[in-house]
Short mmCIF file of C-alpha atoms and ligand atoms in Angstrom, two decimals:
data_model
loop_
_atom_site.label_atom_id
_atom_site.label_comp_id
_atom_site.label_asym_id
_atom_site.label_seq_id
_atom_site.Cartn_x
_atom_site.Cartn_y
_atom_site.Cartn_z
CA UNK A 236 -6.90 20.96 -11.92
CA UNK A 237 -10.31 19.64 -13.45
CA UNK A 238 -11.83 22.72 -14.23
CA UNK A 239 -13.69 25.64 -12.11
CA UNK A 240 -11.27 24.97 -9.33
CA UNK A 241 -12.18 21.10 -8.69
CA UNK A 242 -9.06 19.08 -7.58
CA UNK A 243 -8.62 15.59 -5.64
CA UNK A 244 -7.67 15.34 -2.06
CA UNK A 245 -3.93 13.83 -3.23
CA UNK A 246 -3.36 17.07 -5.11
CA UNK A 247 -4.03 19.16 -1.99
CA UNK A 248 -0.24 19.71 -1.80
CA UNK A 249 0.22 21.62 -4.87
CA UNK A 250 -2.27 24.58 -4.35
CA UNK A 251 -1.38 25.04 -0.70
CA UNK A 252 -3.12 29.09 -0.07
CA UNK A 253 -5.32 28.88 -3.38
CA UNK A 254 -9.29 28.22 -3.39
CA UNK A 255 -9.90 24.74 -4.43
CA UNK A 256 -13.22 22.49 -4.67
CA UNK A 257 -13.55 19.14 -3.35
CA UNK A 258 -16.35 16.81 -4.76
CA UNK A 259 -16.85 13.63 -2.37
CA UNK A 260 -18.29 11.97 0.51
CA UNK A 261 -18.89 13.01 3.93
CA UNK A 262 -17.13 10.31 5.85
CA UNK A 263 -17.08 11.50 9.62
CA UNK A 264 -18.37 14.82 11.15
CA UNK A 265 -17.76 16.68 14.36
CA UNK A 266 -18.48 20.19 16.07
CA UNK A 267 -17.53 22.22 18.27
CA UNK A 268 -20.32 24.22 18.37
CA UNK A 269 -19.01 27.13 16.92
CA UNK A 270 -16.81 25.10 14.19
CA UNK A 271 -17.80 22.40 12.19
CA UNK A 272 -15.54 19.68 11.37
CA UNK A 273 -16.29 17.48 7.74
CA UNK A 274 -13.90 15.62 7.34
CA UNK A 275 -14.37 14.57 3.02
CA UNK A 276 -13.43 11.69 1.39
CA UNK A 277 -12.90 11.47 -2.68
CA UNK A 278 -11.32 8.30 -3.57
CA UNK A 279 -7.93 9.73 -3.37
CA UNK A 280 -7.73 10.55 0.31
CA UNK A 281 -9.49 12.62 3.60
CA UNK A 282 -9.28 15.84 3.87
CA UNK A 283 -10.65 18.31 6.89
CA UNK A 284 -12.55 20.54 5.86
CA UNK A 285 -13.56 23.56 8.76
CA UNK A 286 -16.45 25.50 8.44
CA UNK A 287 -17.36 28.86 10.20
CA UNK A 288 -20.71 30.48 10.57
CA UNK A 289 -19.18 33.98 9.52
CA UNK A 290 -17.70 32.04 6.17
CA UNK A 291 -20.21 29.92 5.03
CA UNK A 292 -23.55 32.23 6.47
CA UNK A 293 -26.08 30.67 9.11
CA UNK A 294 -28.26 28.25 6.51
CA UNK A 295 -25.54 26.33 4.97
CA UNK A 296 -23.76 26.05 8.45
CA UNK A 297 -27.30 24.88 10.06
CA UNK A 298 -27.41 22.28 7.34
CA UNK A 299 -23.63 21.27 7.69
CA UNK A 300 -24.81 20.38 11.68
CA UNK A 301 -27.38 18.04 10.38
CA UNK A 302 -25.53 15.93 7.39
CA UNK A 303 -25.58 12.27 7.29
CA UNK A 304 -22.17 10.31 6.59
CA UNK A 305 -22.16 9.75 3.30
CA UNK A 306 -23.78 12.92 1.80
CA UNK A 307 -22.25 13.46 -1.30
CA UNK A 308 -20.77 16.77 -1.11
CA UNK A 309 -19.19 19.84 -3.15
CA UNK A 310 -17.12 21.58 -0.63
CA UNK A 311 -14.98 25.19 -2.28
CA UNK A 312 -12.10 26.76 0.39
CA UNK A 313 -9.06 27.73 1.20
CA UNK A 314 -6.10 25.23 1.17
CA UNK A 315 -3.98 25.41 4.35
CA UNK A 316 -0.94 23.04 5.38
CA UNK A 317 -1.20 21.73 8.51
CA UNK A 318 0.44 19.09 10.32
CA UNK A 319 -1.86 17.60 12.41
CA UNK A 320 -4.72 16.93 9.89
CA UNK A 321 -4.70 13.76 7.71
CA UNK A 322 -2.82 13.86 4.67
CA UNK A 323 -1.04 17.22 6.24
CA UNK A 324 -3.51 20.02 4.53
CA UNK A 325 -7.04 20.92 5.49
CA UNK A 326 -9.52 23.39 3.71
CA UNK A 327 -11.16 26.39 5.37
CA UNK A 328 -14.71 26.18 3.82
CA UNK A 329 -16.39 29.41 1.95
CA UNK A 330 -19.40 27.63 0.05
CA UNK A 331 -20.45 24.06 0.58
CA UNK A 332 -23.19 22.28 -1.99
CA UNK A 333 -25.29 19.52 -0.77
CA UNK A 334 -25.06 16.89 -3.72
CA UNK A 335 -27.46 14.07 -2.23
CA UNK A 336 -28.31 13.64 0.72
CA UNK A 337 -27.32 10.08 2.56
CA UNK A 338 -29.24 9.06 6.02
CA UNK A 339 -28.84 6.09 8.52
CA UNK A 340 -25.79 4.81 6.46
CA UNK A 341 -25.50 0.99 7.83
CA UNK A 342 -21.53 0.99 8.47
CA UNK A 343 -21.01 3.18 11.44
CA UNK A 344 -17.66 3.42 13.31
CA UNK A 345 -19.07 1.22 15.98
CA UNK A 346 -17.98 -3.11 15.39
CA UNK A 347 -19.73 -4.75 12.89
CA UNK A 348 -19.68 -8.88 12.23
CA UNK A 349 -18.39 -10.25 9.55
CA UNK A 350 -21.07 -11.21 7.67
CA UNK A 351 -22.69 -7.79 8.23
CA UNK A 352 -19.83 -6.55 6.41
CA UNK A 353 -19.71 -8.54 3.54
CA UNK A 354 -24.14 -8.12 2.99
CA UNK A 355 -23.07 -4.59 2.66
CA UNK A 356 -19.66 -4.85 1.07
CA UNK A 357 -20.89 -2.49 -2.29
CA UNK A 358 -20.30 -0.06 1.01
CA UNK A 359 -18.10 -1.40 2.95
CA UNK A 360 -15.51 -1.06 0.17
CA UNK A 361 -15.63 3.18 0.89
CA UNK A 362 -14.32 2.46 4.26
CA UNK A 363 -10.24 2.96 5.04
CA UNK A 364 -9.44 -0.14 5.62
CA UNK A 365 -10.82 -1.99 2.82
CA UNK A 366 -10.06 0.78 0.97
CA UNK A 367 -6.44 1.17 1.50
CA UNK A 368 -6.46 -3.03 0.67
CA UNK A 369 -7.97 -2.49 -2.33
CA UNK A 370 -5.94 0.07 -3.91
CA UNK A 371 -2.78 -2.29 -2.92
CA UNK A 372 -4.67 -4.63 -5.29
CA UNK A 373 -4.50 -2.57 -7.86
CA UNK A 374 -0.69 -1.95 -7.11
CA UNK A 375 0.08 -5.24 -7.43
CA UNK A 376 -1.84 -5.52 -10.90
CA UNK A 377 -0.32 -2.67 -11.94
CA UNK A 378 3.04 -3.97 -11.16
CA UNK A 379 2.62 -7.71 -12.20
CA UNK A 380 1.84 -6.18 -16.05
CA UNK A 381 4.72 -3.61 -15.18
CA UNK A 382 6.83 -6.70 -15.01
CA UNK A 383 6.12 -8.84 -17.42
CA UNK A 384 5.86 -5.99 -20.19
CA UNK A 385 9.20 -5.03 -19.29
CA UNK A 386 10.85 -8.31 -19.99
CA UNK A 387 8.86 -8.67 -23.22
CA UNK A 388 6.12 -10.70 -22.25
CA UNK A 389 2.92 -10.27 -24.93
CA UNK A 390 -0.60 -10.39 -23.14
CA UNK A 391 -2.00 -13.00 -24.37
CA UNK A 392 -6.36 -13.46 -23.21
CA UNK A 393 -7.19 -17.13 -22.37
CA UNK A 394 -11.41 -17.94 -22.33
CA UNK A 395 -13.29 -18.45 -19.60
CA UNK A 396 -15.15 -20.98 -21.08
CA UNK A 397 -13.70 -23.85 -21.92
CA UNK A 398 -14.16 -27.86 -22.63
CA UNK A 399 -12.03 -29.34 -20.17
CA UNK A 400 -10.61 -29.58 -16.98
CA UNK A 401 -6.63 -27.92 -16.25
CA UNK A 402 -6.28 -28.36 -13.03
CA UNK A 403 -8.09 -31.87 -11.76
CA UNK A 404 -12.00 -32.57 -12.27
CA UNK A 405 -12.61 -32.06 -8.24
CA UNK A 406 -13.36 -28.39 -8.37
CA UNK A 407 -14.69 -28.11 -11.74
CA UNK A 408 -17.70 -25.60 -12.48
CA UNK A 409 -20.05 -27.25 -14.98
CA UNK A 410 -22.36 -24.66 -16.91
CA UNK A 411 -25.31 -26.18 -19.49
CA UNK A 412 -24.24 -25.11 -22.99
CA UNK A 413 -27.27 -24.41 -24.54
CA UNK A 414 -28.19 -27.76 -23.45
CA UNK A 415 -26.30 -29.26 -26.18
CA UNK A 416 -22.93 -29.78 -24.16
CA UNK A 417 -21.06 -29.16 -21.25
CA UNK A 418 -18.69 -26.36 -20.61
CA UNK A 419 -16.28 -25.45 -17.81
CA UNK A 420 -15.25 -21.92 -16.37
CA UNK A 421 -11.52 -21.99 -16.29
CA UNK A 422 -9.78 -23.00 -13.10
CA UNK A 423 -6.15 -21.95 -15.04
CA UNK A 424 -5.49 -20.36 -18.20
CA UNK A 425 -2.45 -22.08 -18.84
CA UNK A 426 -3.24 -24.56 -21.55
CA UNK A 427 -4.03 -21.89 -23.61
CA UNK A 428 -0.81 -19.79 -22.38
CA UNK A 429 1.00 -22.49 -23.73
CA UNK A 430 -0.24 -21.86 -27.39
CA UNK A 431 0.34 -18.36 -27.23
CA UNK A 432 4.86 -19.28 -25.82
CA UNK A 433 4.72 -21.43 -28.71
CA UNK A 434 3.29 -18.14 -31.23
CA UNK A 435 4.55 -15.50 -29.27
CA UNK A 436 7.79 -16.98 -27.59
CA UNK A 437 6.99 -15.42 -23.95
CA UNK A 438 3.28 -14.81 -22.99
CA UNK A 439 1.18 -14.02 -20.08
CA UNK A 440 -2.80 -13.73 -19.53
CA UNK A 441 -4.35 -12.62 -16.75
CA UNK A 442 -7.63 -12.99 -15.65
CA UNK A 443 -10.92 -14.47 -13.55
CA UNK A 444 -10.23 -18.10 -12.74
CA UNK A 445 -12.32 -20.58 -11.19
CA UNK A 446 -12.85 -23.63 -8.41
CA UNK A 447 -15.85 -25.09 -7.08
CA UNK A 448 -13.76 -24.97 -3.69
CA UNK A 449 -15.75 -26.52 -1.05
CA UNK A 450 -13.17 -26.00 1.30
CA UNK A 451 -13.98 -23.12 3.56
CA UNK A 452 -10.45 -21.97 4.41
CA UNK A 453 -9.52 -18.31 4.68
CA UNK A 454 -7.08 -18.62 1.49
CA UNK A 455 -10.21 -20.41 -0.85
CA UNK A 456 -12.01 -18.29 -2.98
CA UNK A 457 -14.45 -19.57 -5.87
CA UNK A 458 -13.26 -16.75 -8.05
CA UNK A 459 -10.17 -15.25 -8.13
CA UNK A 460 -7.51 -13.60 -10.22
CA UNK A 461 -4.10 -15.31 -11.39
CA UNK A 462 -1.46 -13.46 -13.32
CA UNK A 463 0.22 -16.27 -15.68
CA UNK A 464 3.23 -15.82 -17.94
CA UNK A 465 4.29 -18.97 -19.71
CA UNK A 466 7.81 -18.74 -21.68
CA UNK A 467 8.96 -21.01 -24.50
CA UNK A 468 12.65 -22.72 -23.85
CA UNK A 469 12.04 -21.90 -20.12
CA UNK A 470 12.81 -24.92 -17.98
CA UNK A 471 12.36 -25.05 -14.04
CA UNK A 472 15.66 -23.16 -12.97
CA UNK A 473 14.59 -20.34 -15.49
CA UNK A 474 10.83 -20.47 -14.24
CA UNK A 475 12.03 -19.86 -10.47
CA UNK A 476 14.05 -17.10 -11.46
CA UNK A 477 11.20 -15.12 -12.71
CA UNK A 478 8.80 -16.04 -10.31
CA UNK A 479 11.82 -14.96 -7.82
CA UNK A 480 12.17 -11.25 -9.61
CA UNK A 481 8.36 -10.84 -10.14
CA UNK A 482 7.72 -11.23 -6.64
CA UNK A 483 10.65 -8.82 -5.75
CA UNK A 484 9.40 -5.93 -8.08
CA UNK A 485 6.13 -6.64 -6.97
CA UNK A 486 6.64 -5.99 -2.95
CA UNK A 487 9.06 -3.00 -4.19
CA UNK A 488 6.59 -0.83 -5.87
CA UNK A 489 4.31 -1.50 -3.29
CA UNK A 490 6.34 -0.57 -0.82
CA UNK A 491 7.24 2.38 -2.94
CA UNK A 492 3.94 4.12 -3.82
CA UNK A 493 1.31 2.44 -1.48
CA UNK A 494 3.18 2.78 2.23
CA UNK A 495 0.34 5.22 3.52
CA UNK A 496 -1.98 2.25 2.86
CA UNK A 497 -0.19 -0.22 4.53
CA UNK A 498 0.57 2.35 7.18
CA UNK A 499 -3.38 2.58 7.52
CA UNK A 500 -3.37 -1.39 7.32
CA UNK A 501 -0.42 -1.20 10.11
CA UNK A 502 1.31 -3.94 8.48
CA UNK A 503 5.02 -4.43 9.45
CA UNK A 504 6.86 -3.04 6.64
CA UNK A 505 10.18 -4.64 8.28
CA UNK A 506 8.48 -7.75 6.62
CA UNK A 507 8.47 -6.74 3.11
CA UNK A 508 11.46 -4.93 3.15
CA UNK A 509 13.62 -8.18 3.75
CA UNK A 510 12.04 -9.44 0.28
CA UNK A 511 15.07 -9.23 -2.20
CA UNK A 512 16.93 -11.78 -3.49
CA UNK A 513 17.61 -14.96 -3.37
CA UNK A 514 14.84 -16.70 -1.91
CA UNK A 515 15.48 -19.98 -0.08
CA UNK A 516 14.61 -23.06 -2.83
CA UNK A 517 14.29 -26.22 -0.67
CA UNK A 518 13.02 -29.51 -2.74
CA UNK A 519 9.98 -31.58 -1.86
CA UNK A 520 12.39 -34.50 -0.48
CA UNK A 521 13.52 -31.42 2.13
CA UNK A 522 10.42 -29.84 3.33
CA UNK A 523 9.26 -33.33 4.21
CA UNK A 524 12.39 -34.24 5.95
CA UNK A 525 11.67 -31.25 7.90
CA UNK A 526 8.29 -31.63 8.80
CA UNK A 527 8.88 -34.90 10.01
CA UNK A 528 11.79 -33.70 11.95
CA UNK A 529 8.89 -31.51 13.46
CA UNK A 530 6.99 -34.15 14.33
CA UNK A 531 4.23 -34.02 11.74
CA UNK A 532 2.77 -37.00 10.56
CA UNK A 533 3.70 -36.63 6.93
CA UNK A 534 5.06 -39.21 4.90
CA UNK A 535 6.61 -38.82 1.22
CA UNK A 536 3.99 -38.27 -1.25
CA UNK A 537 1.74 -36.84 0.50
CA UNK A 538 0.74 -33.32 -0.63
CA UNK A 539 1.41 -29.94 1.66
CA UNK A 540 -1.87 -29.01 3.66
CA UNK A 541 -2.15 -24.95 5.19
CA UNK A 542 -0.52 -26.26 8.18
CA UNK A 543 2.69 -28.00 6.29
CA UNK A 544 3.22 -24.44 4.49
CA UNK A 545 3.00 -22.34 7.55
CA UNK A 546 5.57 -24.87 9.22
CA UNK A 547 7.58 -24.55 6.55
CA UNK A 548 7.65 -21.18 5.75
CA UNK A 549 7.90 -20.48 9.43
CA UNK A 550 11.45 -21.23 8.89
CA UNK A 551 12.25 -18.23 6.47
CA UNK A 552 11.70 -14.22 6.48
CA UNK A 553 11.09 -14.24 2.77
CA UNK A 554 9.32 -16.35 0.58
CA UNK A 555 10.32 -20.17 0.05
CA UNK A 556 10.18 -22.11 -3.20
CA UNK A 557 9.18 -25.92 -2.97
CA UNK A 558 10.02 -27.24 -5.94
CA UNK A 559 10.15 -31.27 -7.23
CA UNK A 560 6.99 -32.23 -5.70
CA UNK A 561 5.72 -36.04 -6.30
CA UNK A 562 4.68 -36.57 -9.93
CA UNK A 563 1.11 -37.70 -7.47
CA UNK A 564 0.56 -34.63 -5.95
CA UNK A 565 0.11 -32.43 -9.57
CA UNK A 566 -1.70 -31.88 -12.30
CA UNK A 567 -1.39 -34.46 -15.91
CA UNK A 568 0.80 -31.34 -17.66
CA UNK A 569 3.91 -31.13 -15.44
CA UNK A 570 7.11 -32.41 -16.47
CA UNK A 571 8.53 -35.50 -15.01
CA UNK A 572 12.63 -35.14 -13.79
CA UNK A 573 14.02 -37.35 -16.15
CA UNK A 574 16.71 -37.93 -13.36
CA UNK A 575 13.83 -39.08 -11.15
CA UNK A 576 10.52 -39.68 -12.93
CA UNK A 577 8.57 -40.02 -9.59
CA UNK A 578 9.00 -35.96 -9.18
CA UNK A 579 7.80 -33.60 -11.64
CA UNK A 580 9.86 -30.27 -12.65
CA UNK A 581 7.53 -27.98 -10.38
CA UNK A 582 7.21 -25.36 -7.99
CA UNK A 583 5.46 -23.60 -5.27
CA UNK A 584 6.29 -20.49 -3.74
CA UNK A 585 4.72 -20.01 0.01
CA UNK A 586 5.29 -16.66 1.26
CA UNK A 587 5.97 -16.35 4.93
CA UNK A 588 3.82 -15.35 7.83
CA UNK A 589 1.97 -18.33 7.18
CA UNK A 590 0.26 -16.87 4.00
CA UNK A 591 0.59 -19.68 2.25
CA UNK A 592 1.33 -20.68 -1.70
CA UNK A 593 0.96 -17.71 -3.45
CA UNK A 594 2.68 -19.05 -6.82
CA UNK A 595 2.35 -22.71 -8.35
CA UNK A 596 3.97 -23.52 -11.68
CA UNK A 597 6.75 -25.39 -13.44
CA UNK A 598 8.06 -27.13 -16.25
CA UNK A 599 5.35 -28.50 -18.92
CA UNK A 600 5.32 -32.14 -20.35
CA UNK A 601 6.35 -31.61 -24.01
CA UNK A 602 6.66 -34.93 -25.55
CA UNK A 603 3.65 -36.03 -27.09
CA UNK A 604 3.57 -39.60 -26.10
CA UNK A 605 4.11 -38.94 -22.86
CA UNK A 606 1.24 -36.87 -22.27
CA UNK A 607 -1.41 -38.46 -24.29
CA UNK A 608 -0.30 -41.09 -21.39
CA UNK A 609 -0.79 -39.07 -18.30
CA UNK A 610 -4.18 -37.23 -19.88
CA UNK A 611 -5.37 -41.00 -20.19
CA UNK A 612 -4.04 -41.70 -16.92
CA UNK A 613 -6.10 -39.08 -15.27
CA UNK A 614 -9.19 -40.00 -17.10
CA UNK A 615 -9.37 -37.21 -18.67
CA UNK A 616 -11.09 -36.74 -22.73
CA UNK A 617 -8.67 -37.01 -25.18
CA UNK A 618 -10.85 -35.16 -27.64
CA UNK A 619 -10.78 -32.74 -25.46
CA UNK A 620 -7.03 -32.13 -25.40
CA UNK A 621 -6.68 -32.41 -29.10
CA UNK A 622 -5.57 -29.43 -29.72
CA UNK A 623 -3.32 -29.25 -26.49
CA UNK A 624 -1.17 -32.32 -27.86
CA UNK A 625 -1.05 -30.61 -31.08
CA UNK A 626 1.43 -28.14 -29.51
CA UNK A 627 3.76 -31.29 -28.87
CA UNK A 628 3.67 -32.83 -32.79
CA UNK A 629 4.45 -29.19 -34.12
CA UNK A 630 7.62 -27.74 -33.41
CA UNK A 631 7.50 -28.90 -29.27
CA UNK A 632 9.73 -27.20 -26.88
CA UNK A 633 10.84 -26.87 -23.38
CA UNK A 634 8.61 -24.48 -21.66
CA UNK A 635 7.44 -23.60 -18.32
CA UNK A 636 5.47 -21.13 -16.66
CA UNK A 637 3.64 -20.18 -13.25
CA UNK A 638 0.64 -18.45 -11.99
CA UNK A 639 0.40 -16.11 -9.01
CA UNK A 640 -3.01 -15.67 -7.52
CA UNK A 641 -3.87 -12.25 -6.99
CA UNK A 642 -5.61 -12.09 -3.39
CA UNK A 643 -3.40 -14.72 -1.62
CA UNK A 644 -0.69 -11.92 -2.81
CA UNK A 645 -2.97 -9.20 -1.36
CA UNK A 646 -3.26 -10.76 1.91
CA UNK A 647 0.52 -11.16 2.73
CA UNK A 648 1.43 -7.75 1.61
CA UNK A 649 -1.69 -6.39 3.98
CA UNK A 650 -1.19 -8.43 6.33
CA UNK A 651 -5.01 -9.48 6.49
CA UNK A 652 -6.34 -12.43 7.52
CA UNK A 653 -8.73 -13.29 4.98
CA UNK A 654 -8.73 -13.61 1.43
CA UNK A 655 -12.31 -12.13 1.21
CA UNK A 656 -10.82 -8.62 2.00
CA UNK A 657 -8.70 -8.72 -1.06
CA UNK A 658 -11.05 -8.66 -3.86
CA UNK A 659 -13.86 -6.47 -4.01
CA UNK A 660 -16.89 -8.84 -4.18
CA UNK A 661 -16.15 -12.36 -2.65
CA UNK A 662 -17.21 -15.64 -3.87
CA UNK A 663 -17.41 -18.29 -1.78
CA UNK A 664 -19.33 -21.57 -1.37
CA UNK A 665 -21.61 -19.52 1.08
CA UNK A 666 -21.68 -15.96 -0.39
CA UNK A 667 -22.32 -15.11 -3.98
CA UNK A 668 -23.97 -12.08 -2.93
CA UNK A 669 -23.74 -8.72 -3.30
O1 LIG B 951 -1.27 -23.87 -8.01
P1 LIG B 951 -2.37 -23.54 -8.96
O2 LIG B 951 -3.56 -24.41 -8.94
O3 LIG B 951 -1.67 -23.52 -10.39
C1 LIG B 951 -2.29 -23.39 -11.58
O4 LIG B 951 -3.47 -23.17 -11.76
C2 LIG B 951 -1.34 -23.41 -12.74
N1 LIG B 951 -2.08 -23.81 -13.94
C3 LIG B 951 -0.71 -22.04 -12.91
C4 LIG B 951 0.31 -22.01 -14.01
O5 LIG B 951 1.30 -22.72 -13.93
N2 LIG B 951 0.09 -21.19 -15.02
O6 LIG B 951 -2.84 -22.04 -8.73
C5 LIG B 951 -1.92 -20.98 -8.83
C6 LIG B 951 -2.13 -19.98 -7.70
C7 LIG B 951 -1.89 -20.55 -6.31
O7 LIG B 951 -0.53 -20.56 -5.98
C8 LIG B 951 -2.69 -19.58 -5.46
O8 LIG B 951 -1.95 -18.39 -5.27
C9 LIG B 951 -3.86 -19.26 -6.34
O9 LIG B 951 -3.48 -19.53 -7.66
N3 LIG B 951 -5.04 -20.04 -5.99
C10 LIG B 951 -6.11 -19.57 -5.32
N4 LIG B 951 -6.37 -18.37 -4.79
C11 LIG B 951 -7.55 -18.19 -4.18
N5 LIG B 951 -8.50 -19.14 -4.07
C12 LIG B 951 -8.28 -20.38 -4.57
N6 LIG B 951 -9.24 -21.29 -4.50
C13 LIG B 951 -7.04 -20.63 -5.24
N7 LIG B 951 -6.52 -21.70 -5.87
C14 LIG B 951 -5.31 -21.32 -6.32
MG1 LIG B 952 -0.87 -25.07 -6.43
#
């Protein structure tokens, strides 16, 4: 209870026959003449709130004929279970209180495009859909920090500003630094996870990363958020077991506190229950053999594209680890298998349902020769990595790490199509607006 009787819509439950207030939004209306139905939202759910004429007197219930979805609303009645309303309780209105008044709200129930939808998507976000993705978001931020606190990972903030490149120069955004210099947003906060395993023995940031993606695929965005831990004496085998559990608790308290939301999203929770360990680990060497054995025209070396992952993760009802990809394929940091230099200690996750790779990570390089050679190898500035080698000439260990992005997560536990539903305000090569 908030005071003077106001109470969210999820709390309904727990003052069934009491006089409660609601403070929301007016999200669909109906009559019957004689009854009004307003059906409220608050954030927290709907609830159905019935009005009379004898309860609420002739003026308010004349004005509750004419309100415009979206009103914001203060709504005081009766709580009373019943079944057939959503969320199982509705309110039987005494006084309603017109906060502001809302007219000609764009979104209507009727279709809207696309890009409609995303020119209004400060709005669009109220509606249930988008809603109930969004609040699985925050589930599955919730629960990646759950994680990793639990096994003793330390947050650790990387910047968002930085002097070089992590992952390849292709996608880089270049900002003017006070027209002195050049400066990069992130694409990875990894380099700088690394210093913090090496302080803090296990670490993990999390935050806004970058890529000038000019791909327009539906799993490229040009900001999104990747949850990183990076753990000092890790090597591969350890790194895929905790990318293995983190996934697992993940999809479990999802599955445990937001099923209404992917009830509304009617995702097939048969397809998230199956997620428990072990997950199928195939190596690069495999998933070619069996693409070829498919018939795609793939040859080793080549890197996975969209369609290689779905075919390959096509195969399995939870998600697949990759790992031992060609040492051509990655980024200057990884690891090369001593056993086999021409593969480097890494790994991708793809999750199935063609969703694609939703974790990439591995073992780091950490002798210092080694990768002052593949830095120069990739053209990259030395200077720039100064500091980075510096980790390998003091005290160097194994240590590996991976980073899960956020939407691509999103997506397969909603089952939506697009990343652009699972983040609140896209960017895209073609949309930096709202
Ligand atoms: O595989 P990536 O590029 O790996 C890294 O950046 C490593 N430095 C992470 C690490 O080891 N600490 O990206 C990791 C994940 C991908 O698996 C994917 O889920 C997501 O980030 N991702 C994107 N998500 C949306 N839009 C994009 N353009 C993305 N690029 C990568
Ligand atoms: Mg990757």
């Amino acid at each position: 209870m908030q005071g003077m009787g106001w109470v969210y819509i999820d709390q309904l439950g727990r003052h069934v026959g009491e006089e409660v207030t609601l403070k929301g939004w007016l999200y669909h209306r109906r009559s019957s003449g004689k009854i009004h139905f307003l059906l409220l939202r608050d954030g927290t759910g709907i609830c159905q709130c019935v009005a009379s004429r004898a309860e609420l007197g002739a003026e308010t219930f004349e004005m509750a004929d004419h309100l415009g979805q979206e009103s914001a609303l203060e709504i005081t009645g009766t709580v009373r279970e019943d079944r057939r309303a959503p969320g199982g309780y509705e309110l039987s209105m005494r006084a309603l209180r017109l906060i502001s008044p809302a007219a000609d709200y764009p979104i209507t129930p009727k279709e809207h495009g696309v890009a409609f939808l995303l020119d209004h998507r400060h709005l669009w976000v109220r509606s249930s859909r988008q809603h109930a993705i969004l609040r699985v978001r925050a589930e599955v931020e919730a629960a990646a920090r759950e994680f990793l606190e639990q096994r003793g990972f330390v947050l650790f903030d990387s910047p968002i500003l930085t002097p070089s490149a992590c992952e390849g120069t292709t996608n880089l955004f270049e900002i003017d630094y006070f027209g002195e210099r050049k400066a990069y947003l992130t694409q990875s906060g990894q380099l700088y996870a690394e210093a913090g395993a090496l302080a803090f023995g296990k670490v993990y940031c999390f935050g806004p990363t970058f890529r000038a993606e000019k791909s327009k695929t539906r799993r490229h965005l040009t900001e999104f958020w990747m949850v990183e831990p990076e753990a000092a004496f890790f090597e591969l085998a350890e790194d895929m077991d905790l990318a293995e559990d983190f996934v697992v608790h993940i999809v479990a308290r999802v599955l445990e506190r937001r099923r209404a939301q992917l009830q509304t999203l009617e995702r097939d929770l048969t397809k998230l229950e199956c997620v428990v360990r072990p997950f199928p680990r195939i190596s690069y060497d495999e998933a070619i053999a069996k693409l070829q054995a498919r018939g795609f025209p793939i040859k080793w070396g080549d890197d996975l594209g969209g369609d290689e992952e779905t075919a390959v993760s096509e195969e399995f009802d939870r998600p697949v680890i990759i790992h031992r990809y060609p040492t051509q394929c990655k980024a200057f940091y990884m690891k090369q298998d001593p056993a086999r230099p021409e593969l480097a200690l890494c790994m991708d996750m793809l999750a199935p349902e063609g969703y694609g790779e939703i974790i990439g990570g591995g073992q780091r390089e950490d002798d210092y020769e080694t990768l002052r050679a593949k830095i120069e190898h990739h053209q990259l500035p030395l200077d720039a990595f100064k500091w980075y080698l510096d980790l390998r000439r003091y005290g160097s260990v194994p240590h590996a790490g991976f980073g899960m992005g956020i939407e691509r997560m999103v997506c397969w536990l909603c089952g939506v199509h697009h990343v652009r539903e699972a983040i609140p305000f896209p960017r895209m090569m073609e949309r930096l607006e709202p």
